[in-house]
Amino acid sequence: MANLNINILDEQKKAQEHIKEQGLRVLVCAGTGCVANGSLKVIEKFRELGANVSTLTDYDKVTIVPTGCHGFCEQGVLVIIPDKHVTYVKVHVEDVEEIFESHVKNNKPVERLLYTDPKTGEKVHKNDDINFYAKQTRTALKNCGKINAESVEEAISVRGYEALAKVITENNPDGVIDTIIKSGLRGRGGGGFPTGMKWKFTAANKGGKSYVVCNGDEGDPGAFMDRSVMEGDPHKLLEGMAIAGFAIGADEAYIYVRAEYPLAIKRLRKAIKDAEEKNLLGKNIMGSDFSFTIHIKEGAGAFVCGEETALIASIEGERGMPRPKPPFPANKGLFGRPTLINNVETLANVPLIILNGAEWFASMGCETSKGTKTFALTGEVNNTGLIEVPMGTTLRQIIFDIGGGIRNGKKFKAVQIGGPSGGCLTEEHLDISMDYDSLIKAGAMVGSGGLVVMAEDTCMVEVARFFMNFTKNESCGKCVPCREGTKNMLKILEKIVAGKGELSDLDLLEELANTVKDGSLCGLGKTAPNPVLSTLKYFRDEYIAHIVDKKCPAGVCTAMKKVVIQPELCKGCTKCARTCPVGAIEGTVKNPHKIDQSKCIKCEACLKNCPFKAIVLE
């Protein structure tokens, strides 16, 4: 057993004592979303007021703590006062003084800034009663929003690096791998491959240099699960990587993170520096024989670099393009050496499994998908944001309990799961188990965890076109099925939404989709047709309406809209004719006007400017 020169439990105790000395902690979200909404000014104002604490408060000191993402992005800027069990939402700098004077000093909550339950319309006074949080089980995200993400001491106070100290002390790399295998942890980046088995395959190639690579590329539109961990709890990721390195015999690692995540990069760099200064990373960690160095590689934002061999090529300085497999990275990866690649969420679960045991992790989730999963819940739900739930939770629970239901009383229509690589599911799937195998059977996938909820006024053909446009643009062009197939699928979809489609296009579209799925080199191409295939399966009637009736049932597709003047309401003021940029409106003063549909470009300028509301879209 290794003799460590750092007693991590003593360090924990010191860190916890330091936090107690901070007095009343006011947690202000400083994740990317809240920063965009002005949280830095909110923090500055709180600190200005907190510097002069009145004797009227219950505490002799107030500490303002900038944190990572709290997850409840719809309600930012978020301010949480844990000791008073309250969460304030949509806080602006102008609200800070009222919170401070009323609640911090006099224990009177500011009612107007409390969360309003969308179902009951009532204000929620206690954190634990907010349905968005109450229905979650946060493990990977446990510390996000609760600690200062830029403080290694605060990370240590919540058991940071305790798991790493444990595995180094026990000095049993194979035992670590067995624990991960028994936990049932599967890769959270999309493929769902058993994590422990991947570690075992990589560790089998002992002798010489090997690497750990963290895939933090996260290119799905609307996805921000990994970003939130990197911003809100970076030390948990670093610790997970170090444990992986210890298990497979690697002493060097890379975090591949897209340059569009500047805050994540900044906090990761500081976390690495602080951990090295405390001898928790770097040479001879905690005085042991184990050394582990972590580098950050900024990616240029190519979606294809989420594929592990394309990611490796990018780190090596080459263009990010996938390579044929085999050989797999476990045998020949970065710089030709055995390489373990896991994504951020996967690695963030590792310290928790080591500390709490494989059985603890396996007790959550369902038979073939253990543990919890983070999802970015966006679209037409009342509560958008980042959530974490046990595997096997149903769509209905996520959308209507945590998400608070569909906005503005609209009817649920579909949900796109797994980003551009996923598929659309319908009302009949609301009670489906959110796990790897059940979703694949339904024509979707967990993917990285994107969940885009759509209401009744969403056009599913346009949704398919949107995602196909994305994957076509992101295709690296290396293999013909993906390069040409996605381009031609997009042309057909554009033809249909333009009102020029033919029924034969549907057969061709389906044939192309299956060809791209079967023949592409990497996961991007193989999953690119999923939105098309799933919408064709569940919403074929909408495709037929676009083609046969030349009508978009959702009223979304511009080419199928008609701008019409209602003669009974038109006063002949001529304002619409003067507004029209193409001269498509005819008529005389004080007489009803008409629109020449062959000239109309559907810019809707006339509709917006009609003082009598006589112009409508049909």
XYZ file of C-alpha atoms in Angstrom:
618
model
C 0.000 0.000 0.000
C 1.182 3.507 -0.820
C 2.055 5.942 1.951
C 0.552 9.296 1.023
C 1.943 12.624 2.195
C -1.544 14.138 2.095
C -4.294 13.168 4.528
C -7.296 14.007 2.361
C -9.710 13.634 5.291
C -7.800 16.274 7.247
C -7.910 18.508 4.167
C -11.658 17.962 3.984
C -12.115 18.967 7.612
C -10.090 22.162 7.128
C -12.083 23.049 4.012
C -15.410 22.444 5.755
C -14.336 24.607 8.697
C -13.379 27.351 6.267
C -16.850 27.228 4.722
C -18.481 27.473 8.149
C -16.452 30.625 8.774
C -18.049 32.217 5.717
C -21.255 32.801 7.619
C -24.383 33.071 5.472
C -23.592 31.781 1.988
C -25.503 33.345 -0.898
C -25.079 31.203 -4.018
C -25.371 33.067 -7.312
C -25.293 31.123 -10.557
C -22.283 32.072 -12.663
C -22.784 29.477 -15.379
C -22.762 30.581 -19.011
C -26.533 31.081 -19.228
C -26.842 33.205 -16.096
C -23.708 35.193 -16.937
C -25.410 36.093 -20.216
C -28.407 37.281 -18.167
C -26.282 39.560 -15.991
C -25.280 37.408 -13.009
C -21.826 39.006 -12.707
C -23.459 42.370 -11.967
C -25.759 40.653 -9.457
C -22.715 39.142 -7.720
C -20.950 42.508 -7.669
C -23.976 44.207 -6.098
C -24.375 41.483 -3.447
C -20.706 41.796 -2.515
C -21.025 45.559 -2.241
C -23.930 45.197 0.196
C -22.455 42.172 1.993
C -19.320 44.094 2.900
C -21.361 46.036 5.470
C -23.481 43.510 7.332
C -25.928 45.009 9.794
C -26.235 43.664 13.322
C -29.864 42.944 12.421
C -28.789 39.781 10.558
C -28.546 36.327 12.126
C -24.966 36.100 10.853
C -21.929 38.277 11.462
C -20.726 37.610 7.938
C -22.242 37.122 4.473
C -20.270 35.442 1.683
C -21.339 35.666 -1.938
C -20.421 32.458 -3.777
C -20.340 32.392 -7.595
C -21.262 28.856 -8.631
C -21.650 26.777 -11.750
C -24.965 26.115 -13.478
C -27.883 25.351 -11.150
C -29.664 23.713 -14.085
C -32.852 25.797 -13.928
C -31.798 27.909 -16.912
C -35.316 29.080 -17.759
C -35.391 30.987 -14.468
C -31.937 32.630 -14.425
C -30.393 34.610 -12.839
C -30.763 32.208 -9.902
C -29.900 33.128 -6.321
C -30.023 30.422 -3.651
C -29.642 30.955 0.094
C -29.285 27.377 1.436
C -29.503 28.243 5.139
C -32.812 29.980 4.511
C -34.010 27.215 2.137
C -34.999 29.644 -0.574
C -34.402 30.041 -4.297
C -34.947 33.342 -6.060
C -35.522 33.316 -9.816
C -35.080 35.820 -12.644
C -33.067 38.102 -10.373
C -31.797 41.400 -11.788
C -29.242 43.727 -10.266
C -32.102 46.054 -9.284
C -33.565 43.279 -7.082
C -30.453 42.635 -5.013
C -30.924 45.366 -2.436
C -34.487 44.243 -1.740
C -33.356 40.622 -1.223
C -30.581 41.793 1.057
C -32.632 44.182 3.156
C -35.809 42.097 3.368
C -34.554 38.538 3.580
C -30.871 38.498 4.509
C -31.370 41.060 7.263
C -34.975 40.565 8.354
C -35.919 37.000 7.296
C -38.796 38.211 5.120
C -38.712 36.446 1.725
C -39.247 38.595 -1.368
C -42.437 36.961 -2.633
C -42.337 38.359 -6.157
C -38.954 36.733 -6.866
C -39.953 33.254 -5.728
C -40.619 30.528 -8.297
C -44.238 30.223 -9.481
C -45.466 26.673 -10.024
C -46.923 26.594 -13.572
C -49.580 24.055 -12.572
C -50.916 25.713 -9.420
C -49.924 29.319 -10.064
C -48.677 29.511 -6.466
C -45.336 30.786 -5.187
C -42.946 28.106 -3.870
C -41.177 29.082 -0.655
C -38.832 26.142 -0.095
C -36.111 24.849 -2.413
C -37.124 21.234 -1.904
C -40.696 21.958 -3.002
C -39.744 23.233 -6.478
C -40.872 20.386 -8.732
C -37.973 20.937 -11.134
C -35.479 19.947 -8.413
C -37.650 17.683 -6.253
C -38.167 15.115 -9.005
C -34.464 14.783 -9.874
C -31.680 12.511 -8.593
C -28.453 14.446 -8.995
C -25.180 12.511 -8.860
C -22.891 13.765 -11.644
C -24.451 17.218 -11.109
C -24.611 16.943 -7.320
C -22.164 19.774 -6.604
C -23.006 21.996 -9.577
C -24.589 25.159 -8.245
C -23.618 24.372 -4.646
C -19.901 25.166 -4.555
C -17.543 27.795 -5.868
C -16.401 26.089 -9.052
C -13.073 27.947 -8.996
C -12.103 26.845 -5.481
C -10.166 23.612 -4.998
C -10.834 23.902 -1.245
C -14.593 23.839 -1.817
C -14.193 20.823 -4.093
C -12.251 19.055 -1.348
C -14.939 19.990 1.208
C -17.461 17.869 -0.742
C -15.133 14.824 -0.827
C -13.144 15.889 -3.867
C -10.011 13.751 -4.464
C -10.973 11.350 -1.669
C -11.686 8.628 -4.233
C -8.325 9.220 -5.920
C -6.532 8.944 -2.571
C -8.428 5.704 -1.934
C -7.393 3.996 -5.176
C -3.763 5.117 -4.868
C -3.604 3.866 -1.273
C -5.151 0.494 -2.123
C -2.912 0.237 -5.220
C -5.147 -2.217 -7.093
C -5.765 -0.986 -10.671
C -7.546 -4.207 -11.672
C -9.826 -3.833 -8.652
C -10.780 -0.328 -9.790
C -11.706 -1.662 -13.219
C -13.754 -4.484 -11.672
C -15.656 -1.923 -9.577
C -16.536 0.106 -12.671
C -17.634 -3.067 -14.494
C -19.837 -4.168 -11.570
C -21.425 -0.706 -11.328
C -22.948 -1.125 -14.793
C -21.796 2.354 -15.875
C -22.183 2.808 -19.636
C -20.697 5.578 -21.755
C -22.770 8.751 -21.486
C -21.516 10.204 -24.784
C -24.080 8.454 -26.966
C -22.977 4.919 -27.756
C -23.646 3.468 -24.320
C -20.686 1.066 -24.416
C -19.910 -0.515 -21.002
C -17.311 1.780 -19.437
C -15.519 -0.842 -17.372
C -15.037 -3.100 -20.390
C -13.502 -0.240 -22.358
C -11.105 0.366 -19.452
C -10.268 -3.354 -19.359
C -9.522 -3.499 -23.092
C -7.228 -0.472 -22.852
C -5.455 -1.713 -19.712
C -4.722 -5.037 -21.459
C -2.234 -3.209 -23.693
C 0.311 -2.728 -20.918
C 3.877 -1.660 -21.559
C 4.865 1.692 -22.967
C 2.906 4.931 -23.166
C -0.874 5.132 -22.982
C -3.347 8.011 -22.715
C -6.698 9.047 -21.246
C -8.786 11.405 -23.385
C -11.891 13.206 -22.155
C -14.357 13.992 -24.938
C -15.846 17.371 -24.011
C -16.683 18.352 -27.583
C -20.493 18.295 -27.105
C -21.622 19.550 -30.500
C -25.354 18.771 -30.349
C -27.577 21.850 -30.808
C -29.067 22.781 -27.451
C -26.920 20.364 -25.428
C -24.932 21.671 -22.462
C -24.629 18.740 -20.050
C -20.853 18.386 -20.260
C -20.318 22.134 -20.290
C -22.171 22.459 -16.996
C -19.966 19.853 -15.296
C -16.779 21.454 -16.641
C -17.962 24.884 -15.487
C -19.610 23.866 -12.228
C -17.525 20.999 -10.826
C -14.277 20.734 -12.817
C -12.337 18.943 -10.064
C -14.753 16.000 -10.181
C -13.893 15.552 -13.866
C -10.148 15.834 -13.210
C -10.395 13.291 -10.410
C -12.344 10.873 -12.599
C -9.685 11.175 -15.305
C -6.874 10.562 -12.812
C -8.612 7.427 -11.482
C -9.034 6.189 -15.066
C -5.347 6.874 -15.693
C -4.363 4.948 -12.573
C -6.545 2.004 -13.601
C -5.182 1.632 -17.138
C -1.579 2.636 -16.419
C -1.580 6.040 -18.139
C 0.332 9.088 -16.927
C -0.912 11.675 -19.424
C -4.314 12.909 -20.551
C -6.110 15.417 -22.745
C -9.433 17.168 -22.309
C -10.814 17.952 -25.756
C -13.211 20.884 -25.343
C -14.655 23.155 -27.993
C -13.393 26.720 -28.113
C -17.022 27.944 -27.886
C -16.841 27.025 -24.173
C -14.491 29.781 -22.925
C -15.785 29.717 -19.340
C -15.359 25.946 -19.113
C -11.818 26.227 -20.489
C -10.956 28.998 -18.025
C -12.213 27.033 -15.021
C -10.568 23.795 -16.154
C -7.210 25.548 -16.547
C -7.495 27.018 -13.046
C -8.623 23.687 -11.598
C -5.639 21.867 -13.120
C -3.227 24.536 -11.826
C -4.734 24.507 -8.319
C -4.761 20.703 -8.149
C -1.119 20.535 -9.237
C -0.140 23.089 -6.604
C -1.759 20.890 -3.956
C -0.045 17.797 -5.409
C -3.431 16.275 -6.319
C -2.342 16.096 -9.960
C 1.035 16.167 -11.702
C 4.203 14.409 -10.558
C 4.090 11.829 -7.733
C 0.527 12.594 -6.698
C 0.142 12.813 -2.895
C 3.718 11.554 -2.581
C 2.998 8.256 -4.375
C 4.630 6.714 -7.434
C 1.631 7.693 -9.578
C 2.007 10.748 -11.833
C -0.733 12.137 -14.049
C -0.580 15.246 -16.234
C -3.669 16.727 -17.898
C -3.598 18.999 -20.969
C -6.439 20.962 -22.557
C -6.934 20.820 -26.302
C -9.341 23.418 -27.715
C -11.404 22.150 -30.642
C -12.672 24.268 -33.504
C -16.299 23.237 -33.046
C -16.630 20.444 -35.614
C -19.513 18.120 -34.721
C -17.673 15.157 -36.269
C -14.917 15.528 -33.659
C -17.309 14.030 -31.146
C -16.447 10.745 -32.909
C -13.458 9.327 -31.060
C -11.090 8.691 -33.975
C -11.828 12.139 -35.476
C -11.168 13.628 -32.045
C -7.820 11.827 -31.894
C -6.881 13.153 -35.332
C -7.705 16.691 -34.185
C -5.536 16.414 -31.045
C -2.694 15.167 -33.239
C -2.947 18.333 -35.336
C -4.648 16.758 -38.323
C -8.041 17.525 -39.811
C -10.791 15.994 -37.678
C -11.887 13.050 -39.807
C -12.824 9.551 -38.632
C -10.568 6.595 -39.210
C -11.649 3.040 -40.018
C -12.009 0.684 -37.042
C -10.338 -1.654 -36.207
C -7.833 -0.823 -34.876
C -9.781 0.628 -31.985
C -8.320 3.408 -29.821
C -7.882 0.922 -26.963
C -5.197 -0.746 -29.128
C -3.953 2.104 -31.285
C -5.213 5.570 -30.486
C -3.563 8.907 -29.753
C -0.079 9.084 -31.305
C -0.442 5.385 -32.090
C -0.626 4.394 -28.409
C -3.426 2.667 -26.417
C -5.987 5.324 -25.531
C -9.049 5.392 -23.289
C -11.743 7.839 -24.414
C -14.748 8.708 -22.249
C -16.959 11.765 -22.195
C -17.287 14.281 -19.340
C -20.392 12.851 -17.689
C -19.018 9.305 -17.742
C -15.803 10.344 -15.990
C -17.677 12.561 -13.503
C -19.486 9.457 -12.218
C -16.260 7.571 -11.489
C -15.264 9.199 -8.134
C -18.790 8.645 -6.815
C -18.715 4.959 -7.745
C -15.332 4.506 -6.043
C -16.530 6.259 -2.864
C -20.025 4.777 -2.631
C -19.469 1.364 -4.225
C -20.601 -0.395 -7.376
C -23.803 -1.592 -5.704
C -24.834 1.970 -4.868
C -24.613 3.039 -8.515
C -26.223 -0.155 -9.812
C -29.165 0.322 -7.423
C -30.276 3.296 -9.542
C -31.678 2.989 -13.034
C -33.036 -0.145 -14.689
C -31.878 -3.630 -15.679
C -29.614 -2.792 -18.616
C -28.990 0.902 -17.932
C -27.668 1.675 -14.459
C -27.265 4.967 -12.658
C -28.550 8.381 -13.648
C -28.423 10.399 -16.863
C -28.288 14.136 -17.462
C -30.557 15.666 -20.092
C -30.763 19.154 -21.558
C -34.504 19.788 -21.509
C -35.429 22.467 -24.043
C -38.245 23.473 -26.371
C -41.917 23.981 -25.550
C -41.814 23.128 -21.837
C -42.395 25.503 -18.948
C -39.194 24.544 -17.146
C -36.261 24.294 -19.515
C -32.818 23.491 -18.186
C -30.388 20.792 -17.196
C -31.783 17.790 -15.337
C -30.515 14.477 -13.996
C -32.782 11.486 -13.443
C -32.386 7.739 -12.917
C -32.180 5.702 -16.101
C -35.640 4.277 -16.815
C -37.499 7.470 -15.890
C -40.317 8.000 -18.393
C -40.720 10.843 -20.845
C -44.007 11.726 -19.180
C -42.290 12.246 -15.824
C -39.578 14.389 -17.389
C -41.858 16.585 -19.494
C -44.879 16.998 -17.237
C -43.410 16.690 -13.731
C -39.909 18.139 -13.968
C -40.596 20.211 -17.081
C -43.895 21.522 -15.747
C -45.844 20.628 -18.903
C -46.205 22.313 -22.277
C -46.106 26.089 -22.503
C -49.226 28.193 -22.966
C -51.536 25.206 -22.522
C -50.591 23.737 -25.878
C -50.797 20.033 -26.676
C -47.681 17.867 -26.663
C -46.750 16.611 -30.124
C -43.260 15.077 -30.134
C -39.825 15.099 -28.606
C -36.482 14.899 -30.397
C -34.147 12.739 -28.315
C -30.399 12.502 -28.694
C -29.752 15.591 -30.791
C -29.252 15.463 -34.578
C -28.352 11.782 -34.257
C -31.522 10.917 -32.379
C -35.101 10.467 -33.431
C -38.566 11.897 -32.836
C -40.989 10.152 -30.520
C -44.698 10.856 -30.100
C -47.467 10.899 -27.521
C -47.682 7.112 -27.654
C -44.112 6.983 -26.320
C -44.643 9.198 -23.265
C -44.422 6.197 -20.942
C -41.347 4.702 -22.587
C -38.396 3.949 -20.305
C -35.562 6.375 -20.937
C -32.791 3.849 -21.276
C -30.380 2.841 -24.023
C -32.148 -0.266 -25.286
C -35.781 0.903 -25.090
C -35.063 4.084 -27.039
C -33.142 2.270 -29.775
C -36.081 -0.124 -30.228
C -38.369 2.896 -30.668
C -36.120 4.411 -33.363
C -34.390 6.970 -31.148
C -31.364 6.973 -28.844
C -30.196 8.451 -25.553
C -27.304 10.112 -27.372
C -25.551 12.745 -25.341
C -28.844 13.721 -23.681
C -30.541 16.430 -25.730
C -34.338 16.590 -25.300
C -36.219 19.043 -27.524
C -39.932 19.099 -26.706
C -42.328 20.132 -29.482
C -45.939 21.302 -29.282
C -48.863 20.937 -31.678
C -47.782 23.869 -33.848
C -44.445 22.278 -34.841
C -43.938 21.061 -38.402
C -42.213 17.674 -38.275
C -41.063 17.872 -41.891
C -39.308 21.145 -41.091
C -37.780 19.524 -37.984
C -36.306 16.770 -40.169
C -35.042 19.388 -42.628
C -33.431 21.413 -39.817
C -31.477 18.463 -38.423
C -30.518 17.188 -41.865
C -29.174 20.634 -42.735
C -27.069 20.489 -39.571
C -25.620 17.021 -40.229
C -24.995 17.804 -43.893
C -22.985 20.881 -42.904
C -21.106 18.944 -40.226
C -20.227 15.956 -42.422
C -16.443 15.790 -42.856
C -16.935 14.522 -46.421
C -14.594 11.559 -46.079
C -17.060 8.834 -47.077
C -19.466 8.977 -50.021
C -22.656 7.711 -48.293
C -22.564 10.506 -45.703
C -21.169 13.267 -47.922
C -23.546 12.732 -50.848
C -26.405 11.045 -49.018
C -27.034 13.811 -46.484
C -26.790 16.426 -49.246
C -29.388 14.684 -51.406
C -31.679 13.940 -48.469
C -31.606 17.645 -47.616
C -32.490 18.571 -51.231
C -35.571 16.335 -51.078
C -36.681 17.764 -47.730
C -36.197 21.320 -49.002
C -38.247 20.425 -52.075
C -41.083 19.110 -49.891
C -41.216 22.127 -47.537
C -41.161 24.383 -50.616
C -44.389 22.769 -51.799
C -42.779 21.074 -54.808
C -42.585 17.523 -53.495
C -43.897 14.373 -55.160
C -45.024 11.135 -53.534
C -42.130 9.288 -55.178
C -39.793 11.526 -53.124
C -40.786 9.682 -49.962
C -39.593 6.318 -51.293
C -36.344 7.876 -52.489
C -35.882 9.670 -49.163
C -36.336 6.430 -47.236
C -33.983 4.536 -49.543
C -31.301 7.202 -49.201
C -31.708 7.261 -45.416
C -31.132 3.525 -45.118
C -28.147 3.669 -47.488
C -26.507 6.428 -45.440
C -27.255 4.554 -42.216
C -25.750 1.288 -43.443
C -22.839 2.582 -45.493
C -21.304 5.487 -43.566
C -17.897 5.199 -41.963
C -18.591 6.731 -38.548
C -21.378 7.350 -36.074
C -22.249 10.774 -37.511
C -23.283 9.290 -40.856
C -24.809 6.151 -39.418
C -27.169 8.138 -37.187
C -27.740 11.184 -39.426
C -30.916 9.699 -41.011
C -32.605 9.040 -37.647
C -34.691 12.255 -37.566
C -35.876 11.549 -41.130
C -36.671 7.886 -40.555
C -38.493 8.535 -37.272
C -40.596 11.399 -38.644
C -41.442 9.335 -41.733
C -42.518 6.517 -39.427
C -44.624 8.518 -36.989
C -45.642 11.606 -39.002
C -45.941 10.349 -42.575
C -49.326 12.054 -42.873
C -47.594 15.444 -42.533
C -45.251 14.605 -45.400
C -48.253 13.581 -47.529
C -50.118 16.799 -46.643
C -47.134 18.845 -47.833
C -46.954 16.896 -51.084
C -50.587 16.156 -51.992
C -52.500 19.012 -50.380
C -49.654 21.528 -50.691
C -50.418 22.434 -47.110
C -48.376 22.508 -43.915
C -50.717 21.213 -41.146
C -48.779 23.187 -38.539
C -48.861 26.375 -40.622
C -45.093 26.728 -40.396
C -43.707 26.258 -43.911
C -43.565 29.681 -45.534
C -43.890 28.419 -49.101
C -47.340 27.024 -48.350
C -48.705 30.091 -46.634
C -50.983 32.583 -48.351
C -51.201 36.188 -47.277
C -54.840 37.168 -47.842
C -56.774 40.425 -47.501
C -60.254 40.001 -45.995
C -62.417 42.326 -48.130
C -65.022 42.855 -45.401
C -62.372 44.360 -43.121
C -60.300 46.241 -45.701
C -60.982 50.031 -45.712
C -58.858 50.756 -48.803
C -56.350 52.914 -46.898
C -53.568 51.790 -49.358
C -51.026 51.421 -46.544
C -50.450 47.760 -47.438
C -49.815 48.588 -51.094
C -47.327 51.278 -50.118
C -45.583 48.842 -47.736
C -45.303 45.902 -50.178
C -41.708 45.723 -51.505
C -42.657 43.849 -54.710
C -45.877 45.615 -55.719
C -48.042 42.543 -55.202
C -51.048 44.465 -53.796
C -53.600 46.107 -56.067
C -56.599 48.328 -55.326
C -57.953 51.859 -55.239
C -58.494 54.252 -52.373
C -61.454 53.371 -50.109
C -61.997 50.041 -51.911
C -60.918 46.534 -50.791
C -57.454 45.540 -52.049
C -56.216 42.193 -53.390
C -52.888 40.367 -53.285
C -51.422 38.850 -56.454
C -50.199 35.482 -55.102
C -47.831 35.011 -58.046
C -45.904 38.118 -56.954
C -46.216 37.812 -53.177
C -42.949 36.864 -51.423
C -44.688 36.310 -48.064
C -42.564 38.846 -46.218
C -45.647 39.701 -44.093
C -44.827 43.418 -44.150
C -48.437 44.197 -45.119
C -49.805 42.016 -42.340
C -47.710 43.794 -39.716
C -48.658 47.269 -40.955
C -52.393 46.892 -41.597
C -54.166 49.170 -39.065
C -57.484 47.309 -39.484
C -56.243 43.718 -38.997
C -57.666 42.895 -42.413
C -54.706 40.816 -43.566
C -54.236 37.216 -42.417
C -52.139 34.135 -43.135
C -53.932 31.101 -44.493
